[in-house]
Tab-separated table of C-alpha atoms in Angstrom:
chain	number	residue	atom	x	y	z
A	287	UNK	CA	113.121	58.961	-9.078
A	288	UNK	CA	110.056	61.032	-7.814
A	289	UNK	CA	109.392	64.080	-6.599
A	290	UNK	CA	106.997	63.947	-3.502
A	291	UNK	CA	107.940	67.617	-1.836
A	292	UNK	CA	109.667	70.802	-2.023
A	293	UNK	CA	113.100	69.456	-2.115
A	294	UNK	CA	112.299	66.073	-0.881
A	295	UNK	CA	112.036	62.561	-3.413
A	296	UNK	CA	110.974	58.892	-3.038
A	297	UNK	CA	112.884	56.390	-5.218
A	298	UNK	CA	109.954	53.361	-5.364
A	299	UNK	CA	110.276	49.666	-6.534
A	300	UNK	CA	107.414	48.526	-7.641
A	301	UNK	CA	105.187	46.218	-6.690
A	302	UNK	CA	106.596	46.790	-3.254
A	303	UNK	CA	107.511	42.743	-2.769
A	304	UNK	CA	110.099	41.167	-1.006
A	305	UNK	CA	113.044	43.051	-1.476
A	306	UNK	CA	111.447	45.620	-3.704
A	307	UNK	CA	111.568	48.545	-1.095
A	308	UNK	CA	111.623	52.201	-1.093
A	309	UNK	CA	113.956	55.228	-0.350
A	310	UNK	CA	114.429	58.562	-0.135
A	311	UNK	CA	116.303	61.426	-0.658
A	312	UNK	CA	115.399	65.295	1.324
A	313	UNK	CA	118.043	68.501	-0.080
A	314	UNK	CA	118.606	71.521	2.266
A	315	UNK	CA	121.249	74.578	1.183
A	316	UNK	CA	124.592	72.469	0.362
A	317	UNK	CA	123.564	69.491	1.583
A	318	UNK	CA	121.228	66.457	1.266
A	319	UNK	CA	120.066	63.216	3.529
A	320	UNK	CA	119.452	59.862	2.242
A	321	UNK	CA	116.966	57.900	3.684
A	322	UNK	CA	117.650	53.553	3.225
A	323	UNK	CA	119.434	51.920	0.871
A	324	UNK	CA	118.788	49.294	-0.987
A	325	UNK	CA	118.784	45.159	-1.328
A	326	UNK	CA	121.768	44.197	-3.579
A	327	UNK	CA	124.700	46.752	-4.786
A	328	UNK	CA	123.257	47.222	-8.563
A	329	UNK	CA	119.910	48.567	-7.695
A	330	UNK	CA	121.728	50.799	-5.258
A	331	UNK	CA	124.579	52.179	-7.534
A	332	UNK	CA	121.478	52.913	-10.224
A	333	UNK	CA	119.257	54.405	-7.429
A	334	UNK	CA	122.630	56.752	-6.284
A	335	UNK	CA	123.025	57.972	-9.887
A	336	UNK	CA	119.808	59.092	-10.496
A	337	UNK	CA	120.146	61.147	-7.620
A	338	UNK	CA	123.221	62.355	-8.376
A	339	UNK	CA	121.537	65.537	-9.954
A	340	UNK	CA	120.764	66.743	-7.092
A	341	UNK	CA	123.420	65.286	-4.728
A	342	UNK	CA	125.801	66.771	-7.116
A	343	UNK	CA	124.071	70.797	-5.652
A	344	UNK	CA	123.974	69.100	-2.287
A	345	UNK	CA	126.321	66.226	-1.419
A	346	UNK	CA	124.995	63.546	1.000
A	347	UNK	CA	126.211	64.192	4.471
A	348	UNK	CA	123.879	61.939	6.012
A	349	UNK	CA	122.032	58.743	5.493
A	350	UNK	CA	119.136	57.554	7.971
A	351	UNK	CA	118.418	53.448	8.006
A	352	UNK	CA	114.712	52.908	9.135
A	353	UNK	CA	115.092	49.262	10.387
A	354	UNK	CA	117.556	46.755	9.865
A	355	UNK	CA	116.247	44.261	6.783
A	356	UNK	CA	118.899	43.751	4.281
A	357	UNK	CA	116.672	45.243	1.337
A	358	UNK	CA	117.074	48.852	3.645
A	359	UNK	CA	120.568	48.449	4.507
A	360	UNK	CA	122.738	45.976	1.841
A	361	UNK	CA	123.415	49.033	-0.316
A	362	UNK	CA	125.527	50.722	2.630
A	363	UNK	CA	129.256	50.017	1.209
A	364	UNK	CA	128.508	52.723	-1.745
A	365	UNK	CA	127.865	55.724	0.237
A	366	UNK	CA	131.103	57.770	0.985
A	367	UNK	CA	132.971	57.344	3.826
A	368	UNK	CA	131.654	61.450	4.998
A	369	UNK	CA	128.562	60.292	4.175
A	370	UNK	CA	127.646	59.610	8.082
A	371	UNK	CA	125.239	56.665	8.699
A	372	UNK	CA	122.328	57.077	11.536
A	373	UNK	CA	120.199	54.420	13.155
A	374	UNK	CA	118.184	53.321	16.245
A	375	UNK	CA	120.373	51.839	18.494
A	376	UNK	CA	118.702	48.379	18.287
A	377	UNK	CA	118.790	48.659	14.531
A	378	UNK	CA	122.789	48.711	14.517
A	379	UNK	CA	122.456	45.431	16.675
A	380	UNK	CA	120.348	43.612	14.891
A	381	UNK	CA	122.009	44.355	11.806
A	382	UNK	CA	124.941	42.422	12.958
A	383	UNK	CA	122.419	39.201	13.271
A	384	UNK	CA	120.555	39.644	9.935
A	385	UNK	CA	120.445	36.994	7.419
A	386	UNK	CA	124.143	37.135	5.818
A	387	UNK	CA	124.023	38.009	1.933
A	388	UNK	CA	125.741	34.644	1.752
A	389	UNK	CA	122.802	32.715	2.780
A	390	UNK	CA	120.205	34.667	0.439
A	391	UNK	CA	122.493	33.573	-2.005
A	392	UNK	CA	122.229	30.238	-1.461
A	393	UNK	CA	118.025	30.385	-1.721
A	394	UNK	CA	118.643	30.963	-5.321
A	395	UNK	CA	120.872	27.770	-6.055
A	396	UNK	CA	120.329	25.591	-3.202
A	397	UNK	CA	117.322	22.787	-3.203
A	398	UNK	CA	115.539	23.014	0.076
A	399	UNK	CA	112.573	21.199	-0.382
A	400	UNK	CA	109.090	22.092	-1.165
A	401	UNK	CA	109.477	25.901	-0.355
A	402	UNK	CA	112.502	25.716	-3.183
A	403	UNK	CA	110.650	27.514	-5.902
A	404	UNK	CA	108.714	30.343	-3.207
A	405	UNK	CA	112.488	31.137	-1.975
A	406	UNK	CA	113.768	31.740	-5.715
A	407	UNK	CA	110.637	33.406	-6.925
A	408	UNK	CA	111.186	36.098	-4.093
A	409	UNK	CA	114.847	36.233	-3.970
A	410	UNK	CA	115.744	35.507	-7.626
A	411	UNK	CA	116.127	38.784	-8.696
A	412	UNK	CA	119.002	40.489	-6.653
A	413	UNK	CA	122.281	40.173	-7.304
A	414	UNK	CA	123.946	39.628	-3.028
A	415	UNK	CA	127.336	39.484	-4.574
A	416	UNK	CA	129.922	41.452	-2.566
A	417	UNK	CA	127.783	43.186	-0.063
A	418	UNK	CA	129.745	44.115	2.679
A	419	UNK	CA	128.345	45.326	6.471
A	420	UNK	CA	128.807	48.786	7.156
A	421	UNK	CA	127.021	49.591	10.345
A	422	UNK	CA	125.765	52.676	11.545
A	423	UNK	CA	128.333	56.102	12.522
A	424	UNK	CA	125.877	56.976	14.785
A	425	UNK	CA	122.956	55.701	16.787
A	426	UNK	CA	119.446	56.991	18.908
A	427	UNK	CA	117.286	55.586	20.800
A	428	UNK	CA	114.036	57.284	21.058
A	429	UNK	CA	114.109	60.762	19.152
A	430	UNK	CA	116.952	63.031	16.924
A	431	UNK	CA	116.731	66.542	14.804
A	432	UNK	CA	118.786	66.682	12.364
A	433	UNK	CA	120.104	69.557	10.446
A	434	UNK	CA	120.199	69.310	6.807
A	435	UNK	CA	121.620	72.075	4.783
A	436	UNK	CA	119.234	74.695	7.459
A	437	UNK	CA	116.319	72.452	6.991
A	438	UNK	CA	114.696	70.243	9.900
A	439	UNK	CA	114.232	66.426	9.745
A	440	UNK	CA	112.982	64.397	12.174
A	441	UNK	CA	113.520	60.896	13.243
A	442	UNK	CA	111.464	58.974	15.828
A	443	UNK	CA	112.190	55.471	16.684
A	444	UNK	CA	108.303	54.002	16.805
A	445	UNK	CA	109.710	50.143	17.764
A	446	UNK	CA	110.087	47.818	18.314
A	447	UNK	CA	106.961	46.468	15.820
A	448	UNK	CA	108.140	45.489	12.202
A	449	UNK	CA	111.668	44.847	13.529
A	450	UNK	CA	113.275	45.806	16.972
A	451	UNK	CA	113.857	49.227	15.893
A	452	UNK	CA	111.457	51.382	13.416
A	453	UNK	CA	112.338	54.779	12.564
A	454	UNK	CA	110.172	57.084	10.778
A	455	UNK	CA	111.948	60.779	8.954
A	456	UNK	CA	109.665	63.247	9.081
A	457	UNK	CA	110.387	66.834	7.178
A	458	UNK	CA	108.127	68.902	8.474
A	459	UNK	CA	108.130	71.811	6.306
A	460	UNK	CA	107.326	69.492	3.404
A	461	UNK	CA	104.926	67.421	5.035
A	462	UNK	CA	106.338	64.572	4.166
A	463	UNK	CA	106.561	61.142	6.072
A	464	UNK	CA	108.962	58.069	5.512
A	465	UNK	CA	107.474	55.173	7.229
A	466	UNK	CA	110.013	52.724	6.334
A	467	UNK	CA	108.276	49.048	6.903
A	468	UNK	CA	106.198	50.461	9.263
A	469	UNK	CA	103.515	51.002	6.365
A	470	UNK	CA	103.185	48.852	3.474
A	471	UNK	CA	100.665	49.795	0.504
A	472	UNK	CA	99.194	46.738	-1.653
A	473	UNK	CA	101.149	44.138	0.391
A	474	UNK	CA	101.064	42.449	3.319
A	475	UNK	CA	103.049	44.140	6.572
A	476	UNK	CA	105.175	41.613	8.508
A	477	UNK	CA	105.776	40.994	12.122
A	478	UNK	CA	109.084	40.189	12.761
A	479	UNK	CA	109.670	41.366	16.216
A	480	UNK	CA	106.440	43.008	17.631
A	481	UNK	CA	104.105	44.064	20.305
A	482	UNK	CA	101.617	44.209	17.928
A	483	UNK	CA	99.927	46.585	19.728
A	484	UNK	CA	103.282	48.673	19.318
A	485	UNK	CA	102.681	48.762	15.643
A	486	UNK	CA	99.137	49.993	15.641
A	487	UNK	CA	100.121	52.644	18.217
A	488	UNK	CA	103.014	53.617	15.678
A	489	UNK	CA	100.361	53.861	13.354
A	490	UNK	CA	98.595	56.402	15.209
A	491	UNK	CA	101.919	58.373	15.648
A	492	UNK	CA	102.467	58.751	12.008
A	493	UNK	CA	98.898	59.998	11.365
A	494	UNK	CA	99.413	62.427	14.282
A	495	UNK	CA	102.772	64.048	12.482
A	496	UNK	CA	99.892	65.764	10.049
A	497	UNK	CA	101.980	64.806	7.159
A	498	UNK	CA	100.143	64.752	4.154
A	499	UNK	CA	102.622	62.668	1.771
A	500	UNK	CA	103.364	59.458	3.507
A	501	UNK	CA	106.346	57.174	1.506
A	502	UNK	CA	106.078	53.742	2.868
A	503	UNK	CA	108.718	51.230	2.688
A	504	UNK	CA	106.543	49.192	0.299
A	505	UNK	CA	104.308	50.275	-2.336
A	506	UNK	CA	103.124	53.505	-3.854
A	507	UNK	CA	103.198	57.008	-1.945
A	508	UNK	CA	100.249	57.269	-0.001
A	509	UNK	CA	98.165	60.041	2.814
A	510	UNK	CA	97.009	59.098	6.220
A	511	UNK	CA	94.553	56.631	5.002
A	512	UNK	CA	97.291	54.422	3.679
A	513	UNK	CA	98.401	54.242	7.374
A	514	UNK	CA	94.670	53.352	8.276
A	515	UNK	CA	94.703	50.628	6.125
A	516	UNK	CA	97.406	48.849	7.766
A	517	UNK	CA	96.175	49.852	10.863
A	518	UNK	CA	92.958	48.022	10.275
A	519	UNK	CA	95.059	45.251	9.056
A	520	UNK	CA	96.868	44.728	12.145
A	521	UNK	CA	93.878	45.251	14.164
A	522	UNK	CA	92.394	42.466	11.812
A	523	UNK	CA	95.455	40.154	12.595
A	524	UNK	CA	94.764	40.454	16.426
A	525	UNK	CA	91.173	40.126	16.291
A	526	UNK	CA	91.665	36.408	14.388
A	527	UNK	CA	94.418	35.334	16.389
A	528	UNK	CA	92.194	35.773	19.685
A	529	UNK	CA	89.200	34.518	18.622
A	530	UNK	CA	91.341	31.356	17.561
A	531	UNK	CA	92.952	31.000	20.394
A	532	UNK	CA	90.261	31.351	22.698
A	533	UNK	CA	88.865	28.313	20.848
A	534	UNK	CA	91.941	26.526	22.008
A	535	UNK	CA	93.600	26.038	18.176
A	536	UNK	CA	97.012	25.605	18.028
A	537	UNK	CA	98.806	27.964	15.822
A	538	UNK	CA	99.238	25.754	13.045
A	539	UNK	CA	95.327	25.202	12.849
A	540	UNK	CA	94.870	29.137	13.530
A	541	UNK	CA	97.307	29.789	10.150
A	542	UNK	CA	94.868	27.471	8.150
A	543	UNK	CA	91.822	28.014	8.985
A	544	UNK	CA	92.308	32.479	9.134
A	545	UNK	CA	89.755	34.539	7.249
A	546	UNK	CA	91.850	37.274	5.495
A	547	UNK	CA	88.362	39.278	4.826
A	548	UNK	CA	89.192	42.120	2.752
A	549	UNK	CA	92.841	41.805	3.359
A	550	UNK	CA	93.002	38.698	1.162
A	551	UNK	CA	94.060	40.400	-2.512
A	552	UNK	CA	97.103	42.243	-0.602
A	553	UNK	CA	100.460	41.121	-2.164
A	554	UNK	CA	102.186	38.608	-0.067
A	555	UNK	CA	98.907	37.755	2.048
A	556	UNK	CA	101.038	34.385	3.285
A	557	UNK	CA	102.882	36.474	5.933
A	558	UNK	CA	99.529	35.866	7.841
A	559	UNK	CA	101.894	32.991	9.088
A	560	UNK	CA	104.204	35.397	10.550
A	561	UNK	CA	101.444	37.798	12.312
A	562	UNK	CA	99.003	34.947	13.778
A	563	UNK	CA	102.172	33.605	15.069
A	564	UNK	CA	103.953	36.855	16.716
A	565	UNK	CA	100.318	37.251	18.533
A	566	UNK	CA	100.220	33.755	19.588
A	567	UNK	CA	103.786	34.401	21.200
A	568	UNK	CA	102.130	37.380	22.900
A	569	UNK	CA	99.203	35.735	24.137
A	570	UNK	CA	101.207	32.387	25.177
A	571	UNK	CA	104.901	32.497	24.913
A	572	UNK	CA	105.303	29.057	26.970
A	573	UNK	CA	103.424	26.857	24.389
A	574	UNK	CA	104.484	28.312	21.277
A	575	UNK	CA	107.745	27.972	19.330
A	576	UNK	CA	110.185	30.422	18.944
A	577	UNK	CA	111.337	28.838	14.764
A	578	UNK	CA	114.154	30.810	13.422
A	579	UNK	CA	113.623	33.949	10.530
A	580	UNK	CA	114.130	30.883	7.526
A	581	UNK	CA	111.631	28.641	9.464
A	582	UNK	CA	108.849	30.746	9.286
A	583	UNK	CA	110.043	31.296	5.817
A	584	UNK	CA	109.131	28.122	4.736
A	585	UNK	CA	106.264	27.836	6.441
A	586	UNK	CA	104.928	30.841	4.856
A	587	UNK	CA	105.925	29.069	1.748
A	588	UNK	CA	103.766	26.116	2.588
A	589	UNK	CA	100.761	28.408	3.592
A	590	UNK	CA	101.296	29.950	0.079
A	591	UNK	CA	101.308	26.474	-1.678
A	592	UNK	CA	98.116	25.165	-0.171
A	593	UNK	CA	96.542	28.397	-0.992
A	594	UNK	CA	97.218	28.068	-4.462
A	595	UNK	CA	95.999	24.511	-4.798
A	596	UNK	CA	92.576	25.899	-2.500
């Protein structure tokens, strides 16, 4: 638990790879708000215990979900019934269709062909047992301002981008912004939803808040330069995809030959497969197929294995 501003803390899980997500806590007078839960119940319980030194004096009244992915929502059931869970409306819808915990457990034990080692490496450290879906109690569309113990906390839905809705949480009096998975630091963003242009615009909006301390969904705490780095990556993806498409390269060939440039050393570089696919879908939806999430994961595993042999 890291102090990132007056009455504001970030819970950080290094190194920011798959499932190793961040969360936050914002305290007002006699009340506090949690930003996201974690990928499994033991991780969430550990976090809530560490936060109890604050929440004993400033009880949790609200929890904000930045988006629908399980590594930001699976611990919801550990929150008290008196904690109101808030999310963008599209996040609540998407949560009903997220990859269930049971399927994630299956990836830890089943032989799923060449991608088996990839899935086990990514998901093996987590305990997906006992997870029950707890949906938001309250939703909003574009913007919502909360009063948390006399303190203003602003929510903005800047999606669709990473997912169908992506909430950022701004604490103006502390100069802190919780960016959710609109920001990855030291690891590669993944565009599950798009369009990529929306995500680039979201980067500009995050910078425009004036926040000087920014907590990403994955990776270490940063500042506006961290947002600019992600913006640069997304712009690079668009440039690479558009150039390959203009040359007539099919998506699979573009993924094999893409030049990651300065971003090649970022963790989980294989996410370029999903990101190129998303851009190809924007450019040519008629002839670019739309595989499900697990199929895209398998394609990333293949790219990662091929890269390791090169």
